[in-house]
Amino acid sequence: MPRLITSFSNETVKRLRSLRDKKARRTEGLFLAEGLRIIAEARDSGRLPELIAFSSEHGVHPLATEIIDATERAGGDALEVPSELLAKMSGKDNPQMLIGAYRQSDTALEQLDRAAAPLWLVAQALRDPGNIGTILRTGDAVGAGGLILVDDCADPFSVEAVRASMGAVFTQGIAAARWDEFLAWLRGGPGQLVGTSLRTDTDYLDARYAEPCFILVGNEQQGLPADYEARCDLLVKMPMLGRADSLNAAVAAAVMAFQVRASWRR
Amino acid sequence: MPRLITSFSNETVKRLRSLRDKKARRTEGLFLAEGLRIIAEARDSGRLPELIAFSSEHGVHPLATEIIDATERAGGDALEVPSELLAKMSGKDNPQMLIGAYRQSDTALEQLDRAAAPLWLVAQALRDPGNIGTILRTGDAVGAGGLILVDDCADPFSVEAVRASMGAVFTQGIAAARWDEFLAWLRGGPGQLVGTSLRTDTDYLDARYAEPCFILVGNEQQGLPADYEARCDLLVKMPMLGRADSLNAAVAAAVMAFQVRASWRR
């Protein structure tokens, strides 16, 4: 039976709320997902929260009830709270009626099985959590194995990244590493590292992409450092027909990933 | 000579700050762009602000000085303000040293010349201003003529959309219309309306795209209404290899736009 909690000073409520904070997420090893859609997506991928909080003021969806029950059966903790308390936890005016706290997956590179997928996405120093979530979502769509975060990236387990991922945070592999660690791991097996660059004549439509293909996307402001480009197996150029010389990072990753897939279907 | 203003209650300062608000933007017909990069981009596209505010506490970039001078010569108003005042205007902890207020372009459909470009983007009920800005940026990259906002979309002149557009708000045509107005305008001339859908067998790689091609992207949550899909000349399916059945709206627009361009190069 879910506990009914009405006080904001309740320890579990405070713990859930603290997970909006990166430091607390790291200490606890947990992260938040909000809303029935993404929590149902997680369940369908075999993932249940360790903590779940819900409000019943506007009724409880049968699917939410099912997930709350399953969470408790699996040893998790379920709290029923007033909706204004849930609003404070989610930091939104229009709060979702359901919040879950999930165990973060291990982000060691060694956890990734590169043979498990022909395509992987690699982001270097991406600062926007929305971009990271969007790239995870795209990775799901193109059947990527996961996303490798190189250097100092935004937290893939932040609320904003989780929301933008639309559930892909539960299905895509996620690893984090420094550039030299990533290169050492990459060169320990098969893998073509592909970067987009303005300093090449190879059109992205004409290149030959090899499995497993690792698509590398650089920082939102600076793009890829020149010495990172130099370590790529293949640099390709996307035509830029207007005034600007770059795309949004998540857009660039998606156009490349769909083109690599398209080239393999031809 | 720029006026030196130090009071937050100055009328021009209040007017600039008010432009963070949609209502004020509509009443004034102005919008804000922040930072030298985007303001220089505007100038290179022939656009100067009507009002410009800057801080000289960390020095003034020569390019900024040039644009401030040009703004004044063109009859615009330039204010030098303390950086904490600029921070309050921009609502950011790390404010840009330069903020400009620009005249909004006319968003009537009749302003668009469909013959000016082979490709146009159309967004239906997009609610995220970041998505709108990102689609404008993509439009610039693919040589689109502009973006048509159908039904109730987020404001393309909001600070967030302008920022995400990376200057494309100054170069892409922007129109807003109800669906029936848009259809009437579209059918008044040549134009292939292309929607992405799960309810078709036509692969997006195999379709034949005709100029001028109008790529229609639906709302972030609901996608395109079925009766809107029914009015498209062509529905195409993008393969979704994972668990999810949709992409981020700006990502979908970009993958489609690049593919339409790619198909014309083959």
XYZ file of C-alpha atoms in Angstrom:
532
model
C 0.000 0.000 0.000
C 1.339 3.425 -0.940
C 1.998 5.686 2.025
C 0.012 8.923 2.102
C 2.406 11.829 2.655
C 1.251 15.412 2.977
C 4.315 17.113 4.406
C 6.994 18.739 2.330
C 9.467 18.008 5.120
C 9.020 14.244 4.744
C 12.445 12.672 4.133
C 11.435 10.749 1.013
C 9.778 13.826 -0.488
C 12.932 15.817 0.169
C 15.021 13.038 -1.323
C 12.933 12.973 -4.509
C 13.089 16.719 -4.815
C 16.859 16.723 -4.286
C 17.258 14.657 -7.464
C 16.692 17.789 -9.557
C 20.218 18.539 -8.453
C 23.195 16.993 -10.241
C 25.216 16.480 -7.061
C 22.372 14.613 -5.351
C 21.831 12.497 -8.475
C 25.476 11.515 -8.414
C 25.512 10.753 -4.676
C 22.279 8.752 -4.778
C 22.878 7.137 -8.179
C 19.239 7.889 -8.996
C 17.442 10.120 -11.501
C 13.895 11.374 -12.047
C 11.429 10.618 -14.803
C 8.127 12.504 -14.896
C 4.810 11.573 -16.396
C 2.950 8.380 -17.208
C 4.138 8.220 -20.804
C 7.837 7.937 -20.015
C 7.301 5.842 -16.866
C 5.200 3.376 -18.877
C 7.913 3.358 -21.536
C 10.440 2.481 -18.829
C 8.262 -0.358 -17.531
C 7.852 -1.740 -21.053
C 11.658 -1.758 -21.248
C 11.811 -3.719 -18.016
C 12.625 -0.816 -15.731
C 10.758 0.062 -12.540
C 11.479 3.023 -10.259
C 12.886 2.575 -6.762
C 10.645 5.405 -5.577
C 7.402 6.557 -7.098
C 5.202 9.491 -6.066
C 1.747 10.165 -7.434
C -1.301 12.319 -6.873
C -4.802 10.894 -7.030
C -6.650 14.218 -7.040
C -7.618 13.880 -10.693
C -7.920 10.106 -10.498
C -5.202 7.548 -11.146
C -4.810 6.016 -14.601
C -5.128 2.182 -14.524
C -1.677 1.908 -16.096
C -0.242 4.108 -13.323
C -1.895 1.881 -10.703
C -0.357 -1.162 -12.364
C 3.124 0.397 -12.296
C 2.742 1.586 -8.691
C 1.758 -1.949 -7.663
C 4.627 -3.487 -9.591
C 7.044 -1.019 -8.006
C 5.940 -2.037 -4.531
C 6.066 -5.744 -5.352
C 9.649 -5.225 -6.529
C 10.543 -3.695 -3.160
C 10.199 -0.045 -4.199
C 8.600 2.714 -2.220
C 5.317 4.372 -3.344
C 4.014 7.690 -2.000
C 0.674 9.265 -2.545
C 1.007 13.041 -2.201
C -1.199 16.120 -2.730
C -0.807 17.557 -6.216
C 0.687 20.818 -4.904
C 3.429 18.773 -3.279
C 4.046 16.971 -6.568
C 4.182 20.382 -8.263
C 6.923 21.462 -5.858
C 8.842 18.268 -6.547
C 8.659 18.678 -10.299
C 9.303 22.435 -10.270
C 6.614 22.947 -12.900
C 3.318 24.818 -12.765
C 1.635 22.039 -14.661
C 3.059 19.015 -12.901
C 2.788 15.481 -14.103
C 0.700 13.283 -11.814
C 3.483 10.719 -11.493
C 7.209 10.960 -10.738
C 9.619 8.037 -10.512
C 13.190 7.816 -9.267
C 15.288 5.276 -11.182
C 18.719 3.762 -10.654
C 21.289 5.252 -13.049
C 22.944 2.755 -15.348
C 26.689 2.231 -15.168
C 28.357 4.677 -17.576
C 31.694 2.881 -17.876
C 32.747 2.396 -21.507
C 33.412 -1.260 -20.768
C 29.665 -1.758 -20.245
C 29.060 -1.113 -23.946
C 29.059 -4.056 -26.348
C 30.002 -2.497 -29.663
C 28.952 -5.635 -31.519
C 25.395 -5.128 -30.289
C 24.640 -2.384 -32.854
C 26.077 -1.165 -36.176
C 25.771 2.482 -35.192
C 26.802 4.537 -32.149
C 26.573 8.225 -31.372
C 29.367 10.140 -29.686
C 28.928 13.667 -28.286
C 31.875 15.841 -27.314
C 31.417 18.529 -24.644
C 27.701 18.987 -25.341
C 26.378 21.500 -22.827
C 22.640 21.468 -23.520
C 20.803 18.638 -21.719
C 17.944 19.001 -24.225
C 20.374 18.186 -27.041
C 21.609 15.119 -25.161
C 18.066 13.855 -24.611
C 17.150 14.547 -28.232
C 20.225 12.623 -29.438
C 19.230 9.664 -27.236
C 15.755 9.786 -28.796
C 17.258 9.848 -32.288
C 19.575 6.982 -31.324
C 16.547 4.866 -30.477
C 14.958 5.703 -33.845
C 18.029 4.733 -35.897
C 18.739 1.588 -33.905
C 21.935 2.925 -32.366
C 23.518 1.024 -29.509
C 23.876 4.113 -27.389
C 25.469 7.465 -26.748
C 29.024 8.029 -25.581
C 29.580 11.365 -23.838
C 33.132 12.567 -24.276
C 34.743 15.266 -22.129
C 32.582 17.550 -20.025
C 28.976 17.073 -21.177
C 25.652 17.972 -19.584
C 24.179 15.267 -17.374
C 22.182 12.701 -19.403
C 20.210 11.948 -16.220
C 19.006 15.524 -15.707
C 15.248 16.043 -15.785
C 15.516 18.029 -19.017
C 17.593 15.362 -20.803
C 15.324 12.554 -19.597
C 12.262 14.461 -20.809
C 13.776 15.187 -24.243
C 14.818 11.528 -24.581
C 11.137 10.471 -24.465
C 12.151 7.231 -22.771
C 15.293 6.495 -24.766
C 17.334 7.070 -21.591
C 16.003 3.644 -20.555
C 16.834 1.821 -23.764
C 20.012 3.414 -25.149
C 23.398 2.562 -23.677
C 25.022 5.601 -22.057
C 28.722 5.951 -21.356
C 30.913 8.841 -20.281
C 34.661 9.110 -20.783
C 37.539 11.453 -21.417
C 38.651 11.732 -25.047
C 41.826 9.705 -24.572
C 39.939 6.981 -22.701
C 37.358 6.857 -25.477
C 40.018 6.635 -28.209
C 41.839 3.837 -26.382
C 38.583 1.899 -25.998
C 37.570 2.561 -29.623
C 40.905 1.385 -31.027
C 40.682 -1.782 -28.961
C 38.218 -3.198 -31.494
C 36.549 -2.520 -34.840
C 34.947 0.863 -35.363
C 34.910 3.719 -37.882
C 34.998 7.155 -36.244
C 33.150 9.689 -38.415
C 33.221 13.434 -37.824
C 31.494 16.258 -39.663
C 33.790 19.048 -40.700
C 34.073 22.078 -42.940
C 37.694 21.105 -43.650
C 37.042 18.225 -46.043
C 35.764 17.763 -49.584
C 34.036 14.456 -48.888
C 30.294 14.961 -49.228
C 28.301 13.141 -46.545
C 26.154 11.555 -49.287
C 29.163 10.021 -51.083
C 31.076 8.591 -48.119
C 31.290 4.893 -47.336
C 30.263 4.155 -43.805
C 31.502 0.959 -42.120
C 29.991 -1.003 -39.230
C 30.238 -0.319 -36.392
C 30.088 3.365 -37.232
C 30.670 5.956 -34.491
C 29.244 9.377 -35.377
C 31.051 12.145 -33.501
C 29.305 15.461 -32.825
C 31.124 18.429 -31.284
C 30.289 21.157 -28.792
C 27.429 23.567 -29.582
C 29.651 26.653 -29.743
C 33.061 25.418 -30.842
C 32.335 22.265 -32.812
C 35.012 19.573 -32.773
C 38.578 20.570 -31.830
C 40.944 20.241 -34.811
C 43.036 17.565 -33.079
C 39.887 15.503 -32.464
C 38.999 15.795 -36.153
C 42.501 14.573 -36.957
C 41.820 11.314 -35.108
C 38.679 10.515 -37.109
C 38.765 7.732 -39.705
C 36.478 9.722 -41.958
C 35.524 13.382 -42.145
C 32.464 14.354 -44.131
C 30.948 17.655 -45.107
C 27.254 18.436 -44.992
C 26.270 21.070 -47.543
C 25.362 24.384 -45.927
C 23.453 26.447 -48.467
C 22.706 29.516 -46.365
C 24.629 32.016 -44.297
C 25.391 29.814 -41.304
C 28.172 27.246 -41.218
C 26.719 24.852 -38.688
C 23.584 23.040 -37.577
C 22.149 22.489 -34.131
C 24.153 19.606 -32.620
C 21.174 17.264 -32.217
C 20.059 18.041 -35.783
C 23.546 17.328 -37.162
C 23.675 14.010 -35.306
C 20.255 13.029 -36.661
C 20.896 13.958 -40.304
C 24.180 12.023 -40.210
C 22.683 8.999 -38.461
C 19.776 8.767 -40.915
C 22.185 9.130 -43.850
C 24.469 6.366 -42.560
C 21.429 4.105 -42.237
C 20.193 5.171 -45.693
C 23.584 4.364 -47.259
C 23.425 0.833 -45.854
C 19.970 0.260 -47.338
C 21.069 1.172 -50.887
C 26.680 59.333 -28.989
C 25.110 56.566 -26.926
C 23.302 57.793 -23.847
C 24.619 56.507 -20.530
C 21.724 55.107 -18.509
C 22.136 53.715 -15.020
C 18.559 53.535 -13.792
C 16.361 50.516 -14.145
C 13.341 52.830 -14.174
C 14.485 54.520 -17.394
C 11.677 54.263 -19.955
C 13.838 52.786 -22.732
C 15.318 50.220 -20.375
C 11.830 49.214 -19.279
C 10.735 49.048 -22.899
C 13.610 46.745 -23.835
C 12.947 44.530 -20.870
C 9.238 44.360 -21.693
C 10.105 42.681 -24.998
C 10.729 39.405 -23.174
C 6.951 39.364 -23.025
C 4.907 38.163 -25.995
C 2.179 40.770 -25.547
C 4.674 43.631 -25.516
C 6.425 42.195 -28.574
C 3.118 42.128 -30.414
C 2.136 45.678 -29.344
C 5.537 47.150 -30.153
C 6.215 45.044 -33.234
C 9.764 44.545 -31.954
C 11.812 41.596 -30.724
C 15.107 41.066 -28.918
C 18.347 39.533 -30.102
C 21.172 39.041 -27.634
C 24.892 38.800 -28.150
C 27.394 40.062 -30.681
C 27.321 36.927 -32.812
C 23.644 37.131 -33.735
C 23.600 40.942 -33.907
C 26.559 40.867 -36.305
C 24.743 38.184 -38.305
C 21.749 40.509 -38.531
C 23.887 43.410 -39.696
C 25.517 41.212 -42.363
C 21.981 40.427 -43.544
C 21.247 44.140 -43.767
C 19.333 44.441 -40.492
C 20.060 46.979 -37.771
C 18.245 47.269 -34.432
C 16.004 50.198 -33.596
C 17.313 50.128 -30.041
C 20.622 48.772 -28.849
C 21.932 48.499 -25.288
C 25.466 47.570 -24.356
C 27.833 47.440 -21.415
C 31.428 48.614 -21.706
C 32.626 47.203 -18.387
C 34.624 44.449 -20.060
C 35.484 46.592 -23.075
C 33.508 46.929 -26.285
C 34.364 44.741 -29.277
C 35.287 46.820 -32.369
C 32.505 45.081 -34.307
C 30.016 46.057 -31.601
C 31.203 49.686 -31.785
C 30.709 49.587 -35.558
C 27.145 48.269 -35.209
C 26.287 50.745 -32.437
C 27.515 53.605 -34.664
C 25.596 52.287 -37.651
C 22.460 51.961 -35.535
C 22.688 55.605 -34.492
C 23.412 56.801 -38.022
C 20.281 54.957 -39.143
C 18.218 56.858 -36.556
C 18.252 54.148 -33.880
C 18.741 54.666 -30.167
C 21.873 53.401 -28.362
C 22.173 53.050 -24.593
C 25.248 52.324 -22.561
C 24.212 50.620 -19.321
C 25.940 48.953 -16.356
C 26.336 45.217 -16.851
C 24.020 44.388 -13.922
C 21.296 46.358 -15.675
C 21.943 44.418 -18.887
C 21.747 41.216 -16.829
C 18.299 42.235 -15.608
C 17.185 42.982 -19.145
C 18.368 39.640 -20.465
C 17.149 37.630 -17.486
C 20.356 35.593 -17.509
C 23.118 35.272 -14.932
C 25.696 35.392 -17.661
C 24.340 38.200 -19.793
C 25.510 39.045 -23.252
C 27.187 42.459 -23.442
C 24.888 43.579 -26.239
C 21.119 43.484 -26.756
C 19.260 44.773 -29.789
C 15.555 45.352 -30.441
C 14.541 44.715 -34.039
C 11.412 45.358 -36.047
C 9.406 42.164 -36.624
C 8.911 41.233 -40.247
C 5.404 41.050 -41.687
C 4.115 37.498 -41.207
C 1.345 37.621 -43.810
C 1.461 34.642 -46.190
C 1.228 37.055 -49.109
C 4.697 38.357 -48.234
C 6.212 35.002 -49.218
C 7.380 34.493 -52.792
C 7.174 30.753 -53.270
C 9.208 30.979 -56.452
C 12.147 32.326 -54.454
C 13.128 28.884 -53.126
C 12.523 25.222 -54.027
C 11.929 24.223 -50.415
C 9.761 25.571 -47.592
C 9.140 24.358 -44.060
C 5.705 24.328 -42.467
C 5.150 23.766 -38.739
C 1.734 22.980 -37.302
C 0.971 23.910 -33.674
C 4.595 23.707 -32.563
C 4.734 24.742 -28.921
C 8.456 24.785 -28.200
C 10.143 28.065 -29.223
C 13.499 26.231 -29.253
C 12.130 23.893 -31.932
C 10.937 26.855 -34.003
C 14.330 28.543 -33.801
C 16.103 25.285 -34.627
C 13.872 24.763 -37.682
C 14.664 28.302 -38.864
C 18.370 27.499 -38.490
C 17.933 24.271 -40.474
C 15.944 26.189 -43.094
C 18.902 28.492 -43.624
C 21.232 25.486 -44.017
C 19.075 23.747 -46.643
C 18.352 26.918 -48.574
C 14.680 27.010 -47.656
C 12.679 30.119 -48.382
C 11.230 30.277 -44.925
C 8.998 28.817 -42.261
C 5.207 28.927 -42.265
C 3.650 28.573 -38.814
C 0.214 27.004 -39.020
C -2.344 27.162 -36.225
C -1.284 28.107 -32.718
C 2.527 27.984 -32.622
C 5.074 29.400 -30.174
C 6.277 32.903 -31.019
C 9.159 32.839 -33.544
C 10.241 36.231 -32.152
C 10.638 35.015 -28.563
C 14.129 35.298 -27.099
C 14.471 31.513 -26.982
C 13.457 31.041 -30.639
C 15.712 33.878 -31.806
C 18.637 32.373 -29.887
C 18.070 28.868 -31.293
C 17.776 30.287 -34.821
C 21.379 31.533 -34.598
C 20.487 34.466 -36.827
C 18.204 32.661 -39.276
C 15.276 34.684 -37.903
C 16.803 37.543 -39.934
C 17.228 35.637 -43.184
C 14.361 33.142 -43.379
C 10.897 34.273 -44.378
C 8.401 33.792 -41.543
C 4.639 33.605 -41.985
C 1.785 32.662 -39.681
C -1.653 31.476 -40.760
C -4.572 29.263 -39.898
C -4.630 25.889 -41.645
C -7.438 26.812 -44.048
C -5.743 30.093 -44.928
C -2.501 28.250 -45.581
C -4.193 25.628 -47.776
C -5.971 28.313 -49.814
C -2.688 30.161 -50.349
C -0.811 26.935 -51.159
C -3.371 25.804 -53.743
C -3.227 29.217 -55.390
C 0.050 28.213 -57.036
C 2.467 25.314 -57.542
C 3.575 23.400 -54.481
C 3.847 19.822 -53.219
C 2.747 19.417 -49.595
C 4.682 16.589 -47.942
C 3.844 15.142 -44.534
C 5.533 12.430 -42.514
C 3.208 9.740 -41.304
C 3.084 6.259 -39.859
C 0.026 5.554 -42.039
C 1.788 5.125 -45.372
C 4.097 2.608 -47.027
C 6.066 5.181 -48.998
C 9.603 5.250 -47.671
C 11.018 8.771 -47.399
C 14.090 7.632 -49.387
C 12.003 6.428 -52.337
C 9.591 9.328 -52.733
C 9.770 11.869 -55.553
C 9.855 15.388 -54.259
C 8.721 18.239 -56.532
C 9.665 21.933 -56.413
C 8.517 23.935 -54.591
C 8.290 21.347 -51.846
C 6.536 22.222 -48.574
C 7.569 19.950 -45.690
C 4.882 19.806 -43.020
C 5.789 18.954 -39.423
C 3.157 18.417 -36.741
C 2.778 19.257 -33.058
C 5.320 17.818 -30.592
C 2.771 15.728 -28.701
C 0.056 14.865 -31.211
C 1.818 14.961 -34.562
C -0.291 15.954 -37.563
C -4.091 15.638 -37.311
C -5.413 12.906 -39.631
C -7.446 15.398 -41.676
C -4.311 17.494 -42.240
C -2.476 14.398 -43.434
C -5.350 13.765 -45.837
C -4.713 17.112 -47.524
C -1.042 16.356 -48.224
C 0.072 15.594 -51.791
C 2.555 13.049 -50.489
C 2.901 11.157 -47.223
C 6.199 9.493 -46.452
C 7.381 7.215 -43.689
C 10.697 7.529 -41.929
C 11.912 4.180 -40.607
C 11.777 3.988 -36.819
C 13.973 1.100 -35.712
C 13.572 1.414 -31.949
C 10.762 1.533 -29.446
C 9.558 5.066 -30.143
C 7.322 5.993 -33.055
C 8.364 9.611 -33.481
C 11.303 11.990 -33.605
C 11.767 15.408 -32.078
C 9.915 17.840 -34.387
C 13.000 19.874 -35.318
C 14.926 16.659 -35.981
C 12.153 15.290 -38.212
C 12.045 18.553 -40.180
C 15.818 18.472 -40.664
C 16.092 14.827 -41.724
C 13.283 15.362 -44.248
C 14.710 18.643 -45.580
C 18.177 17.165 -46.066
C 16.679 14.119 -47.791
C 14.606 16.251 -50.170
C 17.758 18.179 -51.054
C 19.724 14.921 -51.412
C 17.113 13.456 -53.760
C 17.435 16.477 -56.049
C 21.233 16.095 -56.217
C 21.064 12.476 -57.385
